[in-house]
């Protein structure tokens, strides 16, 4: 009997962990309290050792979640880790007090981890020594199974018939001590995650997609850490307004200066200086701090010292020789933007249109998003530089080279071969 099923016998709030209550059609049952109450926050080595022992002795998959302080702190580090396992109950761990969770990671390394939107949490978990060898991603499972809404709250409600509290997802999790309502919310996030996993596994099996999901989960678990972004300053919001190379240099200098301040103060870069202010400074190229202060985002609450700091960045960009100015756009490592295909290569444009139409129709038949069936970038690369002879074997080889999983290759190869050989069809 699962934790959720045991609780169903104890309280009218829940009935079963595996499906919606028989007598409730539209009204989900509020999930108000963790089964064993709010676990104490683990913040020292002795308490952590007890958790490690308990989870090592537990059985079945481990539900794992992490809370970050996006928008408040610099970077994406974890400020709370939540776990639940049959026989161990739930645990809330403070990575500030326990920054090395490698012993816990090793204790549960051989079991399956259940996460929701795993790619969001894995980087911050990896930083503290927790890396799964096997996982089940309930968000991705929902996408493959054809659910229209795949947020955790929506999935728990639609699949299990319970309503999770939604009020604390965007709070500052670096706050210490963490308030009890936040801790309750965090514990409930893993309360039914294994039950959701079991229900989704059954649904994927029913649809004949379980092997597809397993291949996707294996790809996530085995993927190396993402490399650092090249020229991250180019992602400044509003960058499309900046056309001239020297203006781009202003964005780069201000972005870099802001990042250094944010890292030193451990605050979100947006709290130091907004993207809109950076773009305004780039467009106007203020000659001095007085002129800078007149621009939006550099208002009266900014100190003279801060204004001079930002003006110095503008001045550095103004003084750069032309040879050191950034180029207007990152070097292309693949096909040009699709909007340019009709002019550059009309035949390739026709191939792409046919391929997109075919993939869209197939995704609809399979009831899943197109991007989960095959990535748009893979389709573009195939259509821009197709094999000389578009056979099932040659197309499959190209798809595999771009990281497509075997199930994806099996599904899309026939329609893509047809699109490449009959682009007007």
Coordinates of C-alpha atoms in Angstrom, one line a residue:
X1 CA 0.0 0.0 0.0
X2 CA 1.4 3.4 -0.9
X3 CA 1.7 6.3 1.5
X4 CA -1.2 8.1 -0.3
X5 CA -3.4 5.0 -0.1
X6 CA -2.6 4.6 3.6
X7 CA -3.5 8.2 4.2
X8 CA -6.8 7.8 2.4
X9 CA -7.9 5.4 5.1
X10 CA -7.0 7.9 7.8
X11 CA -8.5 11.2 6.5
X12 CA -11.4 12.3 4.3
X13 CA -9.0 14.7 2.5
X14 CA -7.8 11.9 0.2
X15 CA -8.9 8.6 -1.1
X16 CA -6.3 7.0 -3.3
X17 CA -2.8 7.7 -4.7
X18 CA -3.4 6.1 -8.0
X19 CA -6.4 8.0 -9.5
X20 CA -9.1 10.5 -8.9
X21 CA -11.8 9.7 -6.4
X22 CA -14.8 7.7 -7.8
X23 CA -17.3 10.1 -6.3
X24 CA -15.5 13.4 -7.4
X25 CA -15.9 14.4 -11.0
X26 CA -14.7 18.0 -11.2
X27 CA -13.8 19.2 -7.7
X28 CA -10.3 18.2 -6.7
X29 CA -9.6 17.3 -3.1
X30 CA -7.4 19.9 -1.3
X31 CA -4.1 18.5 -0.2
X32 CA -3.6 20.5 2.9
X33 CA -0.9 18.8 5.0
X34 CA 1.9 16.4 4.5
X35 CA 1.0 12.9 5.8
X36 CA 3.5 13.0 8.7
X37 CA 3.3 16.7 9.2
X38 CA 6.0 19.2 8.1
X39 CA 9.4 17.5 8.4
X40 CA 12.1 19.3 10.4
X41 CA 14.6 21.2 8.2
X42 CA 17.9 19.3 8.1
X43 CA 20.7 21.8 8.5
X44 CA 23.6 20.0 10.2
X45 CA 25.7 16.9 9.6
X46 CA 24.2 14.8 12.3
X47 CA 20.6 15.3 11.1
X48 CA 21.8 14.7 7.5
X49 CA 23.5 11.4 8.4
X50 CA 20.1 10.2 9.8
X51 CA 18.4 11.2 6.6
X52 CA 21.0 9.4 4.5
X53 CA 20.5 6.2 6.6
X54 CA 16.7 6.4 6.4
X55 CA 16.7 6.9 2.6
X56 CA 19.3 4.2 2.0
X57 CA 17.0 1.8 3.9
X58 CA 13.8 2.9 2.1
X59 CA 12.3 1.1 -0.9
X60 CA 11.1 2.1 -4.3
X61 CA 11.7 5.3 -6.3
X62 CA 12.7 8.5 -4.6
X63 CA 10.8 11.7 -5.2
X64 CA 13.2 14.7 -5.5
X65 CA 12.6 18.4 -5.8
X66 CA 14.6 21.5 -5.3
X67 CA 13.7 25.2 -4.6
X68 CA 15.9 28.0 -5.9
X69 CA 15.8 31.8 -5.4
X70 CA 15.5 32.9 -9.0
X71 CA 14.9 36.6 -9.3
X72 CA 16.4 37.2 -5.8
X73 CA 19.9 35.7 -5.7
X74 CA 22.7 35.4 -8.2
X75 CA 22.8 32.1 -10.0
X76 CA 20.6 29.1 -9.7
X77 CA 21.8 27.3 -6.6
X78 CA 19.4 25.2 -4.5
X79 CA 18.1 26.6 -1.2
X80 CA 16.0 23.7 -0.2
X81 CA 15.9 20.1 -1.3
X82 CA 12.8 17.9 -0.7
X83 CA 12.8 14.1 -0.9
X84 CA 10.3 11.4 -0.2
X85 CA 10.6 7.6 -0.3
X86 CA 8.6 4.6 0.9
X87 CA 9.8 3.6 4.3
X88 CA 11.7 6.9 4.8
X89 CA 9.0 9.5 4.7
X90 CA 9.7 13.0 3.6
X91 CA 12.8 15.1 4.3
X92 CA 13.6 18.8 3.8
X93 CA 17.3 19.6 3.6
X94 CA 18.9 23.1 3.8
X95 CA 21.9 23.1 1.3
X96 CA 23.1 26.3 3.0
X97 CA 23.7 24.4 6.3
X98 CA 24.5 21.1 4.4
X99 CA 26.3 22.2 1.2
X100 CA 27.6 18.7 0.4
X101 CA 24.9 16.1 -0.2
X102 CA 27.1 13.7 -2.0
X103 CA 26.6 11.0 0.7
X104 CA 22.9 11.3 0.2
X105 CA 23.3 11.2 -3.6
X106 CA 25.4 8.0 -3.3
X107 CA 22.9 6.4 -0.9
X108 CA 20.1 6.6 -3.5
X109 CA 22.3 6.5 -6.6
X110 CA 21.1 3.0 -7.7
X111 CA 17.4 3.8 -7.4
X112 CA 15.1 5.7 -9.7
X113 CA 14.6 9.4 -9.0
X114 CA 11.3 11.0 -9.7
X115 CA 11.4 14.7 -10.6
X116 CA 9.0 17.1 -12.3
X117 CA 10.7 19.1 -15.1
X118 CA 14.0 17.4 -14.3
X119 CA 16.3 19.6 -16.5
X120 CA 15.4 22.6 -14.3
X121 CA 16.5 21.0 -11.1
X122 CA 19.4 18.7 -12.1
X123 CA 22.0 21.5 -12.5
X124 CA 21.5 22.8 -9.0
X125 CA 21.3 19.3 -7.6
X126 CA 24.6 18.4 -9.4
X127 CA 26.3 21.4 -7.7
X128 CA 25.6 19.9 -4.2
X129 CA 26.7 16.3 -5.1
X130 CA 23.4 14.8 -6.2
X131 CA 23.3 13.2 -9.7
X132 CA 20.8 10.4 -10.7
X133 CA 21.7 7.4 -12.8
X134 CA 18.0 6.7 -13.5
X135 CA 15.1 9.1 -13.4
X136 CA 11.4 9.5 -14.3
X137 CA 10.3 13.0 -15.3
X138 CA 6.6 13.4 -14.6
X139 CA 6.4 16.6 -16.6
X140 CA 8.0 15.0 -19.7
X141 CA 5.8 11.9 -19.2
X142 CA 2.8 14.2 -19.3
X143 CA 3.9 15.7 -22.5
X144 CA 4.5 12.4 -24.2
X145 CA 1.1 11.1 -22.9
X146 CA -0.7 14.1 -24.5
X147 CA -1.7 16.1 -21.5
X148 CA -2.5 19.7 -22.4
X149 CA -1.4 21.1 -19.0
X150 CA 1.8 19.6 -17.5
X151 CA 2.6 21.8 -14.5
X152 CA 2.9 19.8 -11.3
X153 CA -0.4 21.2 -9.8
X154 CA -2.3 20.5 -13.0
X155 CA -0.9 17.0 -13.3
X156 CA -1.7 16.1 -9.7
X157 CA -5.2 17.4 -10.1
X158 CA -5.9 15.8 -13.5
X159 CA -4.3 12.5 -12.8
X160 CA -4.7 11.9 -9.1
X161 CA -7.6 14.2 -8.2
X162 CA -5.9 16.4 -5.6
X163 CA -5.3 20.2 -5.5
X164 CA -1.9 21.3 -4.5
X165 CA -1.3 24.8 -2.9
X166 CA 0.1 27.1 -5.5
X167 CA 1.0 30.2 -3.5
X168 CA 4.7 29.9 -2.8
X169 CA 6.4 28.9 -6.0
X170 CA 8.1 32.3 -6.6
X171 CA 9.1 33.2 -3.1
X172 CA 12.6 34.0 -2.0
X173 CA 13.8 30.5 -0.9
X174 CA 17.1 32.0 0.5
X175 CA 15.0 33.4 3.4
X176 CA 16.1 32.1 6.7
X177 CA 14.3 30.7 8.7
X178 CA 11.9 29.5 6.1
X179 CA 8.3 30.1 7.2
X180 CA 6.1 27.0 8.0
X181 CA 3.6 27.7 5.1
X182 CA 6.5 27.6 2.7
X183 CA 7.9 24.4 4.2
X184 CA 4.4 22.8 4.0
X185 CA 4.2 23.8 0.3
X186 CA 7.7 22.3 -0.3
X187 CA 6.9 19.0 1.4
X188 CA 3.6 18.7 -0.5
X189 CA 5.5 19.0 -3.8
X190 CA 6.9 15.5 -3.2
X191 CA 4.0 14.0 -1.3
X192 CA 2.4 12.4 -4.3
X193 CA 5.2 12.5 -6.9
X194 CA 5.8 8.8 -6.8
X195 CA 2.0 8.1 -7.1
X196 CA 1.9 10.5 -10.1
X197 CA 4.8 8.6 -11.6
X198 CA 3.0 5.3 -11.2
X199 CA -0.2 6.6 -12.8
X200 CA 1.7 8.1 -15.7
X201 CA 3.7 5.0 -16.3
X202 CA 0.5 3.0 -16.6
X203 CA -0.9 5.6 -19.0
X204 CA 2.2 5.6 -21.1
X205 CA 2.1 1.8 -21.2
X206 CA -1.5 1.9 -22.3
X207 CA -0.6 4.2 -25.2
X208 CA 2.4 2.2 -26.2
X209 CA 4.8 5.0 -25.3
X210 CA 6.5 3.7 -22.2
X211 CA 9.7 2.7 -24.1
X212 CA 9.7 6.1 -25.7
X213 CA 9.6 7.8 -22.3
X214 CA 12.4 5.6 -21.0
X215 CA 14.6 6.6 -23.8
X216 CA 13.9 10.2 -23.1
X217 CA 14.6 9.8 -19.4
X218 CA 17.9 7.9 -20.1
X219 CA 19.0 10.8 -22.4
X220 CA 18.3 13.3 -19.6
X221 CA 20.2 11.3 -17.0
X222 CA 23.2 10.7 -19.2
X223 CA 23.4 14.3 -20.6
X224 CA 26.6 16.2 -19.6
X225 CA 26.3 19.6 -18.0
X226 CA 25.4 22.3 -20.4
X227 CA 28.5 24.4 -21.5
X228 CA 28.6 28.1 -20.6
X229 CA 26.6 30.3 -23.0
X230 CA 28.7 32.1 -25.5
X231 CA 28.2 35.9 -25.3
X232 CA 25.4 35.7 -22.7
X233 CA 25.0 39.5 -22.9
X234 CA 23.4 39.1 -26.3
X235 CA 20.3 37.7 -24.5
X236 CA 19.6 41.0 -22.9
X237 CA 15.9 41.7 -23.2
X238 CA 15.2 44.3 -25.8
X239 CA 18.5 43.6 -27.6
X240 CA 16.7 43.6 -31.0
X241 CA 16.5 47.4 -30.8
X242 CA 20.3 47.7 -30.7
X243 CA 21.6 47.9 -34.3
X244 CA 25.0 49.6 -34.2
X245 CA 28.2 47.8 -33.1
X246 CA 29.2 50.5 -30.7
X247 CA 25.8 50.4 -29.1
X248 CA 26.3 46.6 -28.8
X249 CA 29.6 47.3 -27.0
X250 CA 27.7 49.4 -24.5
X251 CA 25.3 46.6 -23.8
X252 CA 28.2 44.2 -23.4
X253 CA 30.1 46.5 -21.0
X254 CA 27.1 47.3 -18.9
X255 CA 26.0 43.6 -18.8
X256 CA 29.5 42.6 -17.6
X257 CA 29.7 45.3 -15.0
X258 CA 26.2 44.4 -13.7
X259 CA 27.1 40.7 -13.6
X260 CA 30.2 41.4 -11.5
X261 CA 28.2 43.5 -9.0
X262 CA 25.4 41.0 -8.8
X263 CA 27.8 38.1 -8.2
X264 CA 29.7 40.1 -5.5
X265 CA 26.4 41.0 -3.7
X266 CA 24.7 37.6 -4.4
X267 CA 21.6 39.2 -5.8
X268 CA 19.8 38.7 -9.1
X269 CA 21.3 40.9 -11.8
X270 CA 17.9 42.3 -12.6
X271 CA 17.8 43.8 -9.1
X272 CA 21.1 45.6 -9.7
X273 CA 20.2 47.1 -13.1
X274 CA 17.3 46.2 -15.4
X275 CA 17.7 45.1 -19.0
X276 CA 15.6 48.0 -20.2
X277 CA 18.0 50.4 -18.6
X278 CA 21.0 48.8 -20.3
X279 CA 19.3 49.0 -23.7
X280 CA 18.3 52.7 -23.1
X281 CA 21.9 53.6 -22.3
X282 CA 23.1 51.7 -25.4
X283 CA 20.6 53.5 -27.6
X284 CA 21.3 57.0 -26.2
X285 CA 25.1 56.7 -25.5
X286 CA 25.1 59.3 -22.7
X287 CA 28.2 61.5 -22.6
X288 CA 28.3 61.8 -18.8
X289 CA 26.6 60.6 -15.6
X290 CA 24.2 63.6 -15.6
X291 CA 22.9 62.6 -19.0
X292 CA 22.7 59.0 -17.9
X293 CA 20.7 59.9 -14.8
X294 CA 18.0 61.3 -17.1
X295 CA 17.4 57.9 -18.8
X296 CA 14.7 55.5 -17.7
X297 CA 16.1 53.0 -15.2
X298 CA 18.8 55.4 -13.9
X299 CA 16.4 57.4 -11.7
X300 CA 16.7 59.7 -8.7
X301 CA 17.1 56.7 -6.3
X302 CA 20.4 55.7 -7.9
X303 CA 23.5 57.1 -6.0
X304 CA 26.1 59.2 -7.7
X305 CA 28.6 56.4 -7.2
X306 CA 26.4 53.9 -9.0
X307 CA 25.8 56.4 -11.8
X308 CA 29.5 56.9 -12.2
X309 CA 30.0 53.1 -12.2
X310 CA 27.6 52.6 -15.1
X311 CA 28.9 55.7 -17.0
X312 CA 32.4 54.2 -16.8
X313 CA 31.1 51.1 -18.6
X314 CA 29.5 53.3 -21.3
X315 CA 32.8 55.3 -21.6
X316 CA 34.8 52.0 -22.0
X317 CA 32.6 51.0 -24.9
X318 CA 32.9 54.5 -26.4
X319 CA 36.7 54.3 -26.3
X320 CA 37.0 50.8 -27.9
X321 CA 38.7 50.7 -31.3
X322 CA 36.5 49.6 -34.1
X323 CA 38.3 46.3 -34.4
X324 CA 37.2 45.3 -30.9
X325 CA 33.6 46.1 -31.3
X326 CA 31.2 43.1 -31.3
X327 CA 29.8 41.8 -34.6
X328 CA 26.1 42.3 -35.2
X329 CA 25.0 38.8 -34.5
X330 CA 26.6 35.5 -33.3
X331 CA 28.4 33.4 -35.9
X332 CA 26.0 30.9 -37.3
X333 CA 26.8 27.3 -36.5
X334 CA 23.9 25.9 -38.4
X335 CA 21.2 26.9 -41.0
X336 CA 20.2 30.5 -41.4
X337 CA 16.9 31.7 -39.9
X338 CA 14.0 30.0 -41.7
X339 CA 12.6 33.4 -42.8
X340 CA 15.7 33.8 -45.0
X341 CA 15.4 30.4 -46.7
X342 CA 13.0 31.5 -49.5
X343 CA 15.7 34.0 -50.7
X344 CA 18.8 31.9 -50.1
X345 CA 17.5 28.5 -51.2
X346 CA 13.9 28.2 -52.3
X347 CA 14.2 24.5 -52.7
X348 CA 15.3 24.1 -49.1
X349 CA 12.5 26.3 -48.1
X350 CA 10.0 24.0 -49.8
X351 CA 11.6 21.0 -48.1
X352 CA 11.3 22.7 -44.7
X353 CA 7.6 23.6 -45.2
X354 CA 6.8 20.0 -46.2
X355 CA 8.8 18.6 -43.3
X356 CA 7.2 20.9 -40.8
X357 CA 3.7 20.0 -42.1
X358 CA 4.5 16.3 -41.9
X359 CA 5.9 16.5 -38.4
X360 CA 3.0 18.5 -37.2
X361 CA 0.5 16.1 -38.6
X362 CA 2.3 13.1 -37.0
X363 CA 2.6 14.8 -33.7
X364 CA -1.1 15.4 -33.7
X365 CA -1.8 11.8 -34.4
X366 CA 0.5 10.7 -31.6
X367 CA -1.0 13.4 -29.3
X368 CA 2.2 15.0 -28.2
X369 CA 4.0 18.4 -28.8
X370 CA 6.0 18.6 -32.0
X371 CA 9.2 19.5 -30.2
X372 CA 9.0 16.3 -28.1
X373 CA 8.5 14.2 -31.3
X374 CA 11.6 15.8 -32.9
X375 CA 13.4 19.1 -32.2
X376 CA 12.7 21.9 -34.7
X377 CA 16.5 22.5 -34.9
X378 CA 17.1 18.9 -36.1
X379 CA 14.4 19.3 -38.8
X380 CA 15.9 22.5 -40.0
X381 CA 19.4 21.1 -40.2
X382 CA 18.2 18.0 -42.1
X383 CA 16.2 20.2 -44.6
X384 CA 19.1 22.7 -45.1
X385 CA 21.7 20.0 -45.8
X386 CA 19.9 16.8 -46.6
X387 CA 21.7 13.6 -47.6
X388 CA 22.3 13.3 -51.3
X389 CA 19.9 10.4 -51.5
X390 CA 17.1 10.7 -49.0
X391 CA 16.6 7.1 -48.1
X392 CA 15.3 5.8 -44.7
X393 CA 18.9 4.8 -43.8
X394 CA 20.5 8.1 -44.7
X395 CA 17.8 10.2 -43.0
X396 CA 18.0 8.0 -39.9
X397 CA 21.8 8.5 -39.8
X398 CA 21.4 12.3 -39.9
X399 CA 18.8 12.3 -37.2
X400 CA 20.9 10.1 -35.0
X401 CA 24.0 12.4 -35.5
X402 CA 21.9 15.3 -34.2
X403 CA 20.9 13.4 -31.0
X404 CA 17.5 12.0 -31.9
X405 CA 16.5 9.0 -29.9
X406 CA 15.7 5.6 -31.6
X407 CA 12.0 6.0 -31.0
X408 CA 12.0 9.4 -32.6
X409 CA 14.0 8.1 -35.6
X410 CA 11.6 5.3 -36.0
X411 CA 8.5 7.5 -36.0
X412 CA 9.6 10.5 -38.1
X413 CA 11.9 9.0 -40.6
X414 CA 9.1 7.8 -43.0
X415 CA 7.4 11.2 -43.1
X416 CA 10.7 13.1 -43.4
X417 CA 11.9 11.0 -46.3
X418 CA 8.7 11.8 -48.1
X419 CA 9.0 15.5 -47.3
X420 CA 12.6 15.5 -48.7
X421 CA 11.7 13.6 -51.9
X422 CA 8.3 15.2 -52.5
X423 CA 8.6 18.7 -51.0
X424 CA 5.5 20.0 -52.9
X425 CA 3.3 17.2 -51.6

